[in-house]
Coordinates of C-alpha atoms in Angstrom, one line a residue:
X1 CA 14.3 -12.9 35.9
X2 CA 15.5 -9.7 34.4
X3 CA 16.5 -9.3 30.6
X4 CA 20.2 -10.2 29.7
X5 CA 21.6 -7.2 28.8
X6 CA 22.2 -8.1 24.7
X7 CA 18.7 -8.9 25.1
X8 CA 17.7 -5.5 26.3
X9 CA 20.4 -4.0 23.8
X10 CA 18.7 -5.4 21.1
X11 CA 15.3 -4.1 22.5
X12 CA 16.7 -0.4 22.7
X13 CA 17.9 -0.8 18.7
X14 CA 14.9 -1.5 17.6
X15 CA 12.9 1.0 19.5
X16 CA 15.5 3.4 18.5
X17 CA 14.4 2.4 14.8
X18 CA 10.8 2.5 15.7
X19 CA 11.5 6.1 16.7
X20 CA 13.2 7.1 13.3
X21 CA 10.1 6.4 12.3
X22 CA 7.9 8.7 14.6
X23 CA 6.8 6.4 16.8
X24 CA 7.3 5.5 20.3
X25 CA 8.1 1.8 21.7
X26 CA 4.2 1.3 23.2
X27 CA 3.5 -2.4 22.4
X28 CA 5.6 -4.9 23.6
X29 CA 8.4 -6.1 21.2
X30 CA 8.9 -9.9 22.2
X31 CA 8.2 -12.1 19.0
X32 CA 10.9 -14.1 17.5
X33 CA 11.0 -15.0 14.0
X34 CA 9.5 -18.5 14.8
X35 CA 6.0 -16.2 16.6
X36 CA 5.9 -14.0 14.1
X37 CA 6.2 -16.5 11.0
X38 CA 3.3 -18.8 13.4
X39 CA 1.2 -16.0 13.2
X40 CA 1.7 -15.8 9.6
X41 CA 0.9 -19.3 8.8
X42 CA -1.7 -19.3 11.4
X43 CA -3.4 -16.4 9.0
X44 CA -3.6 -18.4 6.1
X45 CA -3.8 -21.5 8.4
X46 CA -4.5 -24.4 5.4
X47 CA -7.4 -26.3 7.6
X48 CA -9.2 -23.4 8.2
X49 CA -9.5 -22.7 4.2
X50 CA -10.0 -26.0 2.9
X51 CA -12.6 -26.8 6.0
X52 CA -14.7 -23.7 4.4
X53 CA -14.4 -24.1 0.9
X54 CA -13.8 -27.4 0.4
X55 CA -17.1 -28.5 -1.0
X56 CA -16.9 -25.7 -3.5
X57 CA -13.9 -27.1 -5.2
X58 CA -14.8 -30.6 -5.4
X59 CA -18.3 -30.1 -6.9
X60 CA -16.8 -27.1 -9.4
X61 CA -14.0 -29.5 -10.7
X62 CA -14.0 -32.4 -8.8
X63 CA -10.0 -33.9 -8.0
X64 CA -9.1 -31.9 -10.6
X65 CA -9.2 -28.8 -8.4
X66 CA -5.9 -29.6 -6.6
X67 CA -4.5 -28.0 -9.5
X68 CA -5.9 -25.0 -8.5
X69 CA -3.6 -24.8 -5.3
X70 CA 0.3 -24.4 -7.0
X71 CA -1.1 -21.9 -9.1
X72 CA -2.1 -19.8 -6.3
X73 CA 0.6 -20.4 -4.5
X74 CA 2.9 -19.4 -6.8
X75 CA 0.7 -16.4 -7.7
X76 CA 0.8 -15.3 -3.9
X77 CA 4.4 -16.0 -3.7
X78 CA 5.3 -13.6 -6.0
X79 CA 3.3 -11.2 -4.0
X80 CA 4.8 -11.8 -0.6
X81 CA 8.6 -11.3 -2.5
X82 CA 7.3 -7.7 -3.1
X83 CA 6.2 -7.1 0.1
X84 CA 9.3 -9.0 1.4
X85 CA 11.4 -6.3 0.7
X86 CA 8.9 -3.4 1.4
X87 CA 8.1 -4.5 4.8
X88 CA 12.6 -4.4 5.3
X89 CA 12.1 -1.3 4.5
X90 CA 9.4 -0.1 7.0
X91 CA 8.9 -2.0 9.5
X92 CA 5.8 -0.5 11.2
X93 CA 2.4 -1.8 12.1
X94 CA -0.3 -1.6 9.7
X95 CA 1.0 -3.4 6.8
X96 CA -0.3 -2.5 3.2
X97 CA -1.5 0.7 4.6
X98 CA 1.5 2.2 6.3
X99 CA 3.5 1.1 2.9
X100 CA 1.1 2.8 0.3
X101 CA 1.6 5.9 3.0
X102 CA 5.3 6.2 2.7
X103 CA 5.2 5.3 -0.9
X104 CA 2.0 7.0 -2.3
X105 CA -0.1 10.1 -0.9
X106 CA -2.6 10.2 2.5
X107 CA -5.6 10.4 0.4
X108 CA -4.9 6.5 -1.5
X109 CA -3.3 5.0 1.5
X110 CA -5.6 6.0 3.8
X111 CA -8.4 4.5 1.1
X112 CA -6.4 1.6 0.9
X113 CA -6.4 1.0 4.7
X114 CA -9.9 1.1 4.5
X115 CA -10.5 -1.3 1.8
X116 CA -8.0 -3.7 4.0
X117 CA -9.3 -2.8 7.5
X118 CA -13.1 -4.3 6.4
X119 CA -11.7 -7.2 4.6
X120 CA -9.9 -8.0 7.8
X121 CA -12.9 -7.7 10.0
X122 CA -14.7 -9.5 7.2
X123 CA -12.3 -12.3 7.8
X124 CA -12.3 -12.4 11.5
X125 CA -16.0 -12.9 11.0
X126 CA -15.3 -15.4 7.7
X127 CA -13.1 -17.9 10.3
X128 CA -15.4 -17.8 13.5
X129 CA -17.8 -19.4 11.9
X130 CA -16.0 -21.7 10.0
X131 CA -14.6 -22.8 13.4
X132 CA -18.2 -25.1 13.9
X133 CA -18.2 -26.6 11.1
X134 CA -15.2 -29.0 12.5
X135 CA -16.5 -28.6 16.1
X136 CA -19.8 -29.5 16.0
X137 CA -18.8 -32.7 14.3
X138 CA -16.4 -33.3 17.0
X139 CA -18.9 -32.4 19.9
X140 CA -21.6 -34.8 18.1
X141 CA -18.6 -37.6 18.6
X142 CA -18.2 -36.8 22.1
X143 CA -21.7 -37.6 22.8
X144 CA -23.6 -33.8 22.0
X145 CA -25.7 -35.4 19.2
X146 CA -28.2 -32.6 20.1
X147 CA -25.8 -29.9 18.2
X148 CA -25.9 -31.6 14.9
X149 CA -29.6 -32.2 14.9
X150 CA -32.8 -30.4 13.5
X151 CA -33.1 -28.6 10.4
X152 CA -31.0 -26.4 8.4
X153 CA -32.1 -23.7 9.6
X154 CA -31.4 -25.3 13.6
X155 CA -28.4 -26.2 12.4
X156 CA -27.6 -22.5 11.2
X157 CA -28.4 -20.8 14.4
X158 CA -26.0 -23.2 16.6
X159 CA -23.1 -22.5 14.4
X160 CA -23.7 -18.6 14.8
X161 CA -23.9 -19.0 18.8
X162 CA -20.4 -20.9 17.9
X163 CA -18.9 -18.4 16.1
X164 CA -20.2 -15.5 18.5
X165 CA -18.8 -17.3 21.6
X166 CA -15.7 -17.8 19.8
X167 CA -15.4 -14.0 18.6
X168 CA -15.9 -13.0 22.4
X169 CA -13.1 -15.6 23.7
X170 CA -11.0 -14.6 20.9
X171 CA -11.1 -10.8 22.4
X172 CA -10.4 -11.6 25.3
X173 CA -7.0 -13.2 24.4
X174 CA -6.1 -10.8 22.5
X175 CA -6.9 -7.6 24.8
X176 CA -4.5 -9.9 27.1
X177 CA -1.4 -9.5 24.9
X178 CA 0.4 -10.8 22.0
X179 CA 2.7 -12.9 23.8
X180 CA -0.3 -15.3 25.1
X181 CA -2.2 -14.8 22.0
X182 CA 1.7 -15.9 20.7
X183 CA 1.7 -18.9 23.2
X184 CA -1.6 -20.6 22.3
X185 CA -0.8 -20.1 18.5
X186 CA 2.6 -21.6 18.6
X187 CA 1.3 -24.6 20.1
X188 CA -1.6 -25.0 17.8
X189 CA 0.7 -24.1 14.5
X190 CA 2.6 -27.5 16.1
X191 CA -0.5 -29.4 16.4
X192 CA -2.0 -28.0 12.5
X193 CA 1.1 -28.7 11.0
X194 CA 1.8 -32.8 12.5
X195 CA -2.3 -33.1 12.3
X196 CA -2.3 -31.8 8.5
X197 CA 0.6 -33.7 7.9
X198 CA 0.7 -36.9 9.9
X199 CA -3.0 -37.7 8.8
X200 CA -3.0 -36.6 5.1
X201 CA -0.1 -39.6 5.0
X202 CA -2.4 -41.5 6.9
X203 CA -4.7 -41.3 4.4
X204 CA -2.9 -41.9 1.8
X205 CA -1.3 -45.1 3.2
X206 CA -4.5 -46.8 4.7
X207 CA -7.5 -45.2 3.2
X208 CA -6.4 -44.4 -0.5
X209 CA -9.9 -45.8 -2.3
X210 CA -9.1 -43.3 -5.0
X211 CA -5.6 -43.9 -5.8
X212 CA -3.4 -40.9 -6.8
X213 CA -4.9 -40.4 -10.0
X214 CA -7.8 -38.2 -8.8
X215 CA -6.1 -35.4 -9.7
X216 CA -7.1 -36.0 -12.9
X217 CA -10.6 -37.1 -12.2
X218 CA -13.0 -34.6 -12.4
X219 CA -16.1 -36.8 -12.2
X220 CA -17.1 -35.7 -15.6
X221 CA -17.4 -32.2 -14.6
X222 CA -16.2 -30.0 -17.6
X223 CA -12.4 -28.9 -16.9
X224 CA -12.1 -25.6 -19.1
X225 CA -11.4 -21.8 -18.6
X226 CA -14.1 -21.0 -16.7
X227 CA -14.4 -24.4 -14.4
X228 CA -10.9 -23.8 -12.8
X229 CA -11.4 -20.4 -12.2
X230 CA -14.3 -21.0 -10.2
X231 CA -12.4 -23.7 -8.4
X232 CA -10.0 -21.4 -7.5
X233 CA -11.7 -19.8 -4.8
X234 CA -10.4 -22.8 -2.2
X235 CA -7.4 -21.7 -2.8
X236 CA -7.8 -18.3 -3.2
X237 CA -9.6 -18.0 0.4
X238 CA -6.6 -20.0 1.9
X239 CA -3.5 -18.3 0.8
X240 CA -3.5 -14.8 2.0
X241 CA -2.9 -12.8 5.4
X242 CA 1.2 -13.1 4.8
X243 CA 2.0 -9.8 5.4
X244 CA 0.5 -10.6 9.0
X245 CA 4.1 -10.9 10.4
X246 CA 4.3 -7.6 8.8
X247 CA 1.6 -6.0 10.5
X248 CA 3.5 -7.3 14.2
X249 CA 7.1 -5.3 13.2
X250 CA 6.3 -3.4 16.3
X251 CA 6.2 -6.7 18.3
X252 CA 9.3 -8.6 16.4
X253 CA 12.6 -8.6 17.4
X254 CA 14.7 -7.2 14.3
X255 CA 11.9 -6.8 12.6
X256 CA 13.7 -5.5 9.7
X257 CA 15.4 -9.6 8.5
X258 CA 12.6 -11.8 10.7
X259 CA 9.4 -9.9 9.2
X260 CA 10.4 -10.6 5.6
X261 CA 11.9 -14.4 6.4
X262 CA 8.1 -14.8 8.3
X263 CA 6.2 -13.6 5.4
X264 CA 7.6 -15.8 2.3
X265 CA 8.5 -19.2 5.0
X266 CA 4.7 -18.6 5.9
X267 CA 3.6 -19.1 2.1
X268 CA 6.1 -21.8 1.6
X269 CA 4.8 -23.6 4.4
X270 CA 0.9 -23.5 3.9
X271 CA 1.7 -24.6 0.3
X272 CA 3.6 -27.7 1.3
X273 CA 1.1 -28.5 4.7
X274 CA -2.1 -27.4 2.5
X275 CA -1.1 -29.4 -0.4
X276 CA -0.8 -32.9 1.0
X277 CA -3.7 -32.8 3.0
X278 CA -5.8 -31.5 0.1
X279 CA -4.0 -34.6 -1.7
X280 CA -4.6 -37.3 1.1
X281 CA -7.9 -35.8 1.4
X282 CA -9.4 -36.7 -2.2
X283 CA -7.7 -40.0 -2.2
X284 CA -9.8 -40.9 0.7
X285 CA -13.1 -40.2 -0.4
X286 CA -15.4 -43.4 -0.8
X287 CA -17.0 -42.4 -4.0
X288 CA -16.6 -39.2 -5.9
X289 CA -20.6 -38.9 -7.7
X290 CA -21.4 -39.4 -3.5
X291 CA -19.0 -37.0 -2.5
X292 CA -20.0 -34.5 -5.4
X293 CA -23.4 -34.8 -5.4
X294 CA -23.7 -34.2 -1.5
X295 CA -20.9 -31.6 -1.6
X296 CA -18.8 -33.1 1.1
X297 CA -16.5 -31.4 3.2
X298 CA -13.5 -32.6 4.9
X299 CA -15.2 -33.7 7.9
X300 CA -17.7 -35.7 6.4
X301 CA -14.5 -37.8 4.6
X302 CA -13.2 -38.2 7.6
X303 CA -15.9 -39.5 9.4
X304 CA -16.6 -41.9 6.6
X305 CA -13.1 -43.2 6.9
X306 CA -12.5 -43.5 10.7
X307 CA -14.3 -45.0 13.8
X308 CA -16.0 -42.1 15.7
X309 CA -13.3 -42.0 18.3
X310 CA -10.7 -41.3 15.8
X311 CA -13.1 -39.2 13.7
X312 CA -13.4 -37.1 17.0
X313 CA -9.8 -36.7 18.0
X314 CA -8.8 -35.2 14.3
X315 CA -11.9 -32.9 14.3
X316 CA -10.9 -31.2 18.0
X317 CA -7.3 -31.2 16.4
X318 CA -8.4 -29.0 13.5
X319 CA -11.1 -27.4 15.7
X320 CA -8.1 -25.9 17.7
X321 CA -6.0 -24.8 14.3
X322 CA -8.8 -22.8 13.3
X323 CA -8.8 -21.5 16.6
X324 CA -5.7 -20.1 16.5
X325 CA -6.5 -19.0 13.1
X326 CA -9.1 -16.7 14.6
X327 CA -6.8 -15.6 16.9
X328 CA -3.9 -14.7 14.5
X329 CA -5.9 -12.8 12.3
X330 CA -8.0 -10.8 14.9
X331 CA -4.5 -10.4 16.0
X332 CA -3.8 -8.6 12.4
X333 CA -6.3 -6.7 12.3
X334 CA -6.3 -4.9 15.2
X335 CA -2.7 -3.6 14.7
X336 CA -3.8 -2.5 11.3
X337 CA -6.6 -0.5 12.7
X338 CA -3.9 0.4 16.0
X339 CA -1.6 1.8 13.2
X340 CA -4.4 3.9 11.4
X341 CA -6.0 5.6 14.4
X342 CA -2.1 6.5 15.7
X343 CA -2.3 8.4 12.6
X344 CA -5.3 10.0 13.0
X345 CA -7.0 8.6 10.0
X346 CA -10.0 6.8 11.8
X347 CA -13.1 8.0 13.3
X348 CA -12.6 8.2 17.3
X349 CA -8.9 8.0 16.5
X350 CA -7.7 8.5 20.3
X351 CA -9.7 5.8 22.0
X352 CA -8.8 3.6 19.5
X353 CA -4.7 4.7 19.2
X354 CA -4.7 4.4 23.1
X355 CA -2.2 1.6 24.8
X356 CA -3.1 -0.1 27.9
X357 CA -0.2 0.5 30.3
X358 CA -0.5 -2.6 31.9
X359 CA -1.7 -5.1 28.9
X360 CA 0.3 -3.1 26.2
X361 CA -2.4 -3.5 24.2
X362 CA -5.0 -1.4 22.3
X363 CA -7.8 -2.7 24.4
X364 CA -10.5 -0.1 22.7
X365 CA -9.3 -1.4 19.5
X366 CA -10.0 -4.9 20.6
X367 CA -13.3 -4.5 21.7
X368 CA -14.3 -2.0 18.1
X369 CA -13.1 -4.8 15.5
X370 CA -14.9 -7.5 17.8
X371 CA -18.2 -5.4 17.4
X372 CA -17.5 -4.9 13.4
X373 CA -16.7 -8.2 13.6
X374 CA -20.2 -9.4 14.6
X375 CA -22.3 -7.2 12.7
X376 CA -22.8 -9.4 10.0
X377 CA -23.8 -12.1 11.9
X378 CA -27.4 -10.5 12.2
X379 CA -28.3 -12.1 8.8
X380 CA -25.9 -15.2 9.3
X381 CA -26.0 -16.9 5.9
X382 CA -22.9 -19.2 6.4
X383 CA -18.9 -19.6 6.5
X384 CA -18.5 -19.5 2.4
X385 CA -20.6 -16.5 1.6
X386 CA -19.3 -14.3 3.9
X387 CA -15.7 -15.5 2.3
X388 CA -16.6 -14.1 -0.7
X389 CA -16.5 -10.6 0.3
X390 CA -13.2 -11.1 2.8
X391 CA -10.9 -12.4 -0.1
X392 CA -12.4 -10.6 -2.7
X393 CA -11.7 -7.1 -0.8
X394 CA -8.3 -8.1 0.5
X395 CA -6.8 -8.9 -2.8
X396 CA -8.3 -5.8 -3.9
X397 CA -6.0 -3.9 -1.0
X398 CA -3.1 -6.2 -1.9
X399 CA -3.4 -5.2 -5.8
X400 CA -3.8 -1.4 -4.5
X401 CA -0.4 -1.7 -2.6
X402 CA 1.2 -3.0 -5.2
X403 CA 0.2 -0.5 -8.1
X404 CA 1.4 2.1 -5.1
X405 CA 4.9 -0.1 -4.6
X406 CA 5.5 -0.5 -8.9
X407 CA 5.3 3.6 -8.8
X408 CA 8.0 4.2 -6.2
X409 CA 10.0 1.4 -8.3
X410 CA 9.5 3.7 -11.5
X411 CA 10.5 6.9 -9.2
X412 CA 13.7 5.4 -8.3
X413 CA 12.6 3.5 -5.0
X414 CA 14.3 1.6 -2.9
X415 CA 17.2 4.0 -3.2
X416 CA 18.8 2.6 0.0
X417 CA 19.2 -1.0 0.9
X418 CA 17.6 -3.0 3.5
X419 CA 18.5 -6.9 5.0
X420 CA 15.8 -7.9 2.6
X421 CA 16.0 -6.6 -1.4
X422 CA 15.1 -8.0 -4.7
X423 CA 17.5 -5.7 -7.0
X424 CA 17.5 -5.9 -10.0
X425 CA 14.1 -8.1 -10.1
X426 CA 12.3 -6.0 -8.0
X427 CA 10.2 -4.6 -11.3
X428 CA 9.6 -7.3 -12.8
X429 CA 8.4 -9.0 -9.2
X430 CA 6.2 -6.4 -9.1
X431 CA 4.8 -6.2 -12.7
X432 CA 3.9 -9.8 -12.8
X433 CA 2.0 -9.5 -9.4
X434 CA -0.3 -7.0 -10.8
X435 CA -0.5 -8.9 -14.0
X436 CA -1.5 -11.7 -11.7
X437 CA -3.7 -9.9 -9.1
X438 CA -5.5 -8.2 -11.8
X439 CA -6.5 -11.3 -13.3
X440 CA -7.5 -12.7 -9.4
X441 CA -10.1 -9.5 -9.3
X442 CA -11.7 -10.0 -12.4
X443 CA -12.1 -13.5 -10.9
X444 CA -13.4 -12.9 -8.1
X445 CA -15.5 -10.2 -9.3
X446 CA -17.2 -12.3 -12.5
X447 CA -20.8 -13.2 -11.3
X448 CA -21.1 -16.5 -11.3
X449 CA -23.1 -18.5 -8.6
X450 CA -20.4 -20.5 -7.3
X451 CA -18.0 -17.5 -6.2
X452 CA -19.9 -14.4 -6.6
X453 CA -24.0 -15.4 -6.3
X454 CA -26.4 -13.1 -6.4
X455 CA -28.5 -13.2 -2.8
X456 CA -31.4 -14.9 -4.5
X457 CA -28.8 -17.4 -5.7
X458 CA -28.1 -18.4 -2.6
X459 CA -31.6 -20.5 -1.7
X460 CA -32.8 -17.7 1.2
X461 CA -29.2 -17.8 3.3
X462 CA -28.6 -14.1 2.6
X463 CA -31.9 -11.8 1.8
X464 CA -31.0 -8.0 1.9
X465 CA -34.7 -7.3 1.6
X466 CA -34.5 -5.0 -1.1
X467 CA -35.7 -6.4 -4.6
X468 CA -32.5 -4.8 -6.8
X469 CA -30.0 -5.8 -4.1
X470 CA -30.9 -9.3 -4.1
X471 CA -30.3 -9.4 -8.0
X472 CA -26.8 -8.3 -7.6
X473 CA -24.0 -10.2 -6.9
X474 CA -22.6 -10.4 -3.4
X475 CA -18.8 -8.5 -3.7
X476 CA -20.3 -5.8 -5.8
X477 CA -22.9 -5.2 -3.0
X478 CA -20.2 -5.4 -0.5
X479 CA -17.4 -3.5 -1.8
X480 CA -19.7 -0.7 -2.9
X481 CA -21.6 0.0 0.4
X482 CA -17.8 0.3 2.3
X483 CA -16.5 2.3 -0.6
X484 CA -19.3 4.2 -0.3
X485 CA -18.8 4.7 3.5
X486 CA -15.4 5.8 3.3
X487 CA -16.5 8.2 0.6
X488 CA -18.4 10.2 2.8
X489 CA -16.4 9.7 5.6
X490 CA -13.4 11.3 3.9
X491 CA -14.8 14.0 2.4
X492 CA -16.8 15.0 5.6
X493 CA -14.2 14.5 7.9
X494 CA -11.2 13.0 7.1
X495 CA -9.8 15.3 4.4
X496 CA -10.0 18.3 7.0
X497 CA -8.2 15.9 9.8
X498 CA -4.5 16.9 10.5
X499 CA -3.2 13.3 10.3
X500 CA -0.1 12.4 11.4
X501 CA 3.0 13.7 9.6
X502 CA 4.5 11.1 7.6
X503 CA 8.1 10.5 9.0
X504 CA 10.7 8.6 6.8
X505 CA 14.1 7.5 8.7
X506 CA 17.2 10.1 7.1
X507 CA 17.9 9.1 3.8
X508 CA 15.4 6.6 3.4
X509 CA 13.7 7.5 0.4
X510 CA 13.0 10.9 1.8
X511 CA 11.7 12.4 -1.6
X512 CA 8.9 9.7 -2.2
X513 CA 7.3 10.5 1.3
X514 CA 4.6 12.9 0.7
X515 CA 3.5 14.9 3.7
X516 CA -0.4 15.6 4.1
X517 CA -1.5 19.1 2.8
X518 CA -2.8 22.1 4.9
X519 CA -6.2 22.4 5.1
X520 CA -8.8 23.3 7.6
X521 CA -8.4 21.5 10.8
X522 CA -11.4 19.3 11.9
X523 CA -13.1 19.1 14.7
X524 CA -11.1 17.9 17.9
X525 CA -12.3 14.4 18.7
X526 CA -13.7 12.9 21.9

């Protein structure tokens, strides 16, 4: 059935926009605003989170450690109203990096996109192998009992041949084309949000042994300063990847009004989903010294409330949200690094900038982040650890963005409007985001062995085999090495490389745009 021709009108505007921009029409724009805000939530997908880094909360603060979740939200809300308005503006793949590029220079967008290009990959790996710790539960119910036995260490290597099998089927989908990868998450954002929902008031109506004031109970853990930061992390790890229906403008219809609706609705709604489960989930647990002292996850409250068939059933149901959660932010990522090598900013940027003609998708682009993906996996030392680095580097990129986004405001930005704009309360929006995202890094950065262990803190998972590295703590380690990378990287190469020009629609702010500076061209790439 051919297109109806508003349809195809509106197709033709918004490649026509896309064009203002310097860029041709290659991927294929078919995402409504319900697709792109499902890919959104899918990102930050609240059973995906809490599944990982449950146990951390509970035993850091016990009930206590719900609290933790409005003040994130709220934290990250503000966030997403800032890049709300920016992504009206500039509606182009590659998120945070293409806005720090028409708002800053090449040299800290292009260090920025770094920064946010590894803490994607880091996630993709992060959420593949939280996907078996709900599966294997589920696959022990359906009569695998094999999976879940053995050691620790047994028990380690068949959730990495999880998570790699996962990663592979994941690429797949994805080098298929946004409108399946679409498909499959639409249908399991239905099944996450009536599974999260539907059972948290499950719980609360037929399994509530701790009645609703556990939020106050924090099993006489300490609740100070220091305790609630470190409980934070849950949350922290849960409520990011927003500006994921950013990063798909090139795949939205109107981009310009659904991008920025997808973004805040997809906060809103992981704060409302997230939040009752997390509360029908702690009003469930049996005993909270067990619970504590064994460091339960969701899954393990679940199977001590329901018959194994039940038990079973839930588990595939939030086996298949994480799912999609892997696929979403795969999905993310690999526009983000589309959008960089179309500018020439990446090593082997025309492989990795090239459209399949039949797929409309970056297939070499695909296949590169799967790889990156999988490299940490060759000391697997668990879901939570390899969390630490993902959120700790993205809010870094997000706080980056928005230092970039607060000097534009100062210059005079936005001068021209857009379907989405703050006015007036743009600057403050955007002071009190940094005020808050500043706080979040010293957070996540402060070593302490609950959200920031040193390797020899961790009881052998990780082991870099070097004495001083294993005495540092895991985000410094992290953050420096890929710093470090890009250093060299730039300077060798990418300072000489003629990226592409920066190209701002007429009128649109044209004075803030800064166009790279001549320089010696680098060597033509293979």
């Amino acid at each position: 059935m051919s297109a109806s021709p508003s349809t195809s009108s509106d197709h033709q505007t918004d490649a026509a926009d896309l064009a203002r921009f310097g860029y041709k029409q290659e991927l294929k724009r078919g995402l409504g605003l319900f697709s792109t805000w499902a890919v959104a939530f899918s990102y930050i997908s609240p059973s995906t989170g809490i599944f990982t880094l449950f146990a951390l909360g509970l035993t850091t603060l016990g009930g206590v450690f719900i609290w933790t979740w409005p003040v994130v939200a709220l934290g990250q809300f503000i966030i997403a109203l800032n890049f709300a308005e920016v992504t009206s503006h500039y509606p182009v793949a590659g998120s945070v990096f293409q806005w720090t590029k028409y708002l800053a220079n090449r040299t800290y967008s292009w260090f920025n996109g770094w920064v946010y290009l590894f803490a994607g990959i880091l996630t993709v790996t992060a959420v593949v192998a939280t996907l078996p710790l709900a599966l294997i539960p589920a696959l022990n119910g359906l009569g695998w009992h094999s999976l879940g036995q053995g050691s620790s260490t047994t028990l380690l290597h068949t959730q990495l041949v999880v998570a790699l099998l996962t990663l592979i089927v994941i690429t797949v989908l994805n080098i298929y084309g946004v409108r399946l990868v679409a498909l499959i998450n639409n249908t399991g954002v239905v099944f996450e949000i009536l599974g999260m929902f539907v059972f948290a008031l499950i719980l609360m109506a037929f399994h509530n042994h701790q009645g609703f004031h556990v939020v106050t109970n924090s099993a006489g853990i300490p609740v100070n300063g220091s305790t609630f930061l470190a409980a934070m992390f849950m949350s922290l790890f849960v409520i990011y990847g927003f500006d994921t229906a950013s990063t798909l403008s090139e795949e939205t219809r109107d981009p310009r009004r659904a991008a920025p609706k997808a973004v805040l609705y997809s906060v809103i709604g992981a704060f409302i989903i997230g939040g009752v489960f997390l509360l029908g989930t702690l009003v469930a647990i049996p005993n909270m010294h067990t619970a504590i002292a064994n460091a339960w996850s969701p899954a393990n409250i679940i199977e001590a409330n329901f018959s194994t068939g039940f038990a079973t059933v839930y588990l595939l149901v939030v086996s298949a949200a994480i799912f999609v959660c892997c696929l979403s932010i795969m999905a993310s990522t690999i526009r983000l690094c589309f959008g960089m090598s179309r500018d020439k900013t990446l090593p082997i940027s025309k492989p990795l900038s090239r459209v399949s003609p039949t797929l409309h998708t970056p297939v070499w682009t695909c296949i590169a982040i799967a790889v990156l993906a999988a490299v940490p996996f060759i000391q697997y030392s668990g879901a939570g650890i390899i969390a630490i680095a993902a959120t700790g580097m993205i809010y870094m990129s997000y706080f980056l963005c928005n230092i970039a986004i607060l000097r534009a405001r100062a210059g005079g930005w936005p001068r021209t409007k857009a379907p989405f704009r703050l006015g007036s309360w743009g600057m403050v929006v955007n002071i009190v985001g940094l005020i808050y995202g500043g706080a979040m890094l010293i957070n996540f950065a402060w070593p302490r062995a609950a959200s920031n262990p040193k390797p020899d803190q961790t009881g052998g998972l990780l082991n870099f085999h070097i004495d001083f590295l294993n005495k540092i703590p895991i985000l410094w380690t992290v953050f420096v090495f890929i710093v470090l990378i890009g250093v060299i990287y730039y300077l060798a190469v990418g300072r000489r490389k003629e990226f592409a020009p920066v190209i701002a629609p007429a009128g649109d702010d044209a004075p803030l745009v800064q166009a790279a500076p001549p320089g010696p061209a680098a060597p033509p790439e293979g």
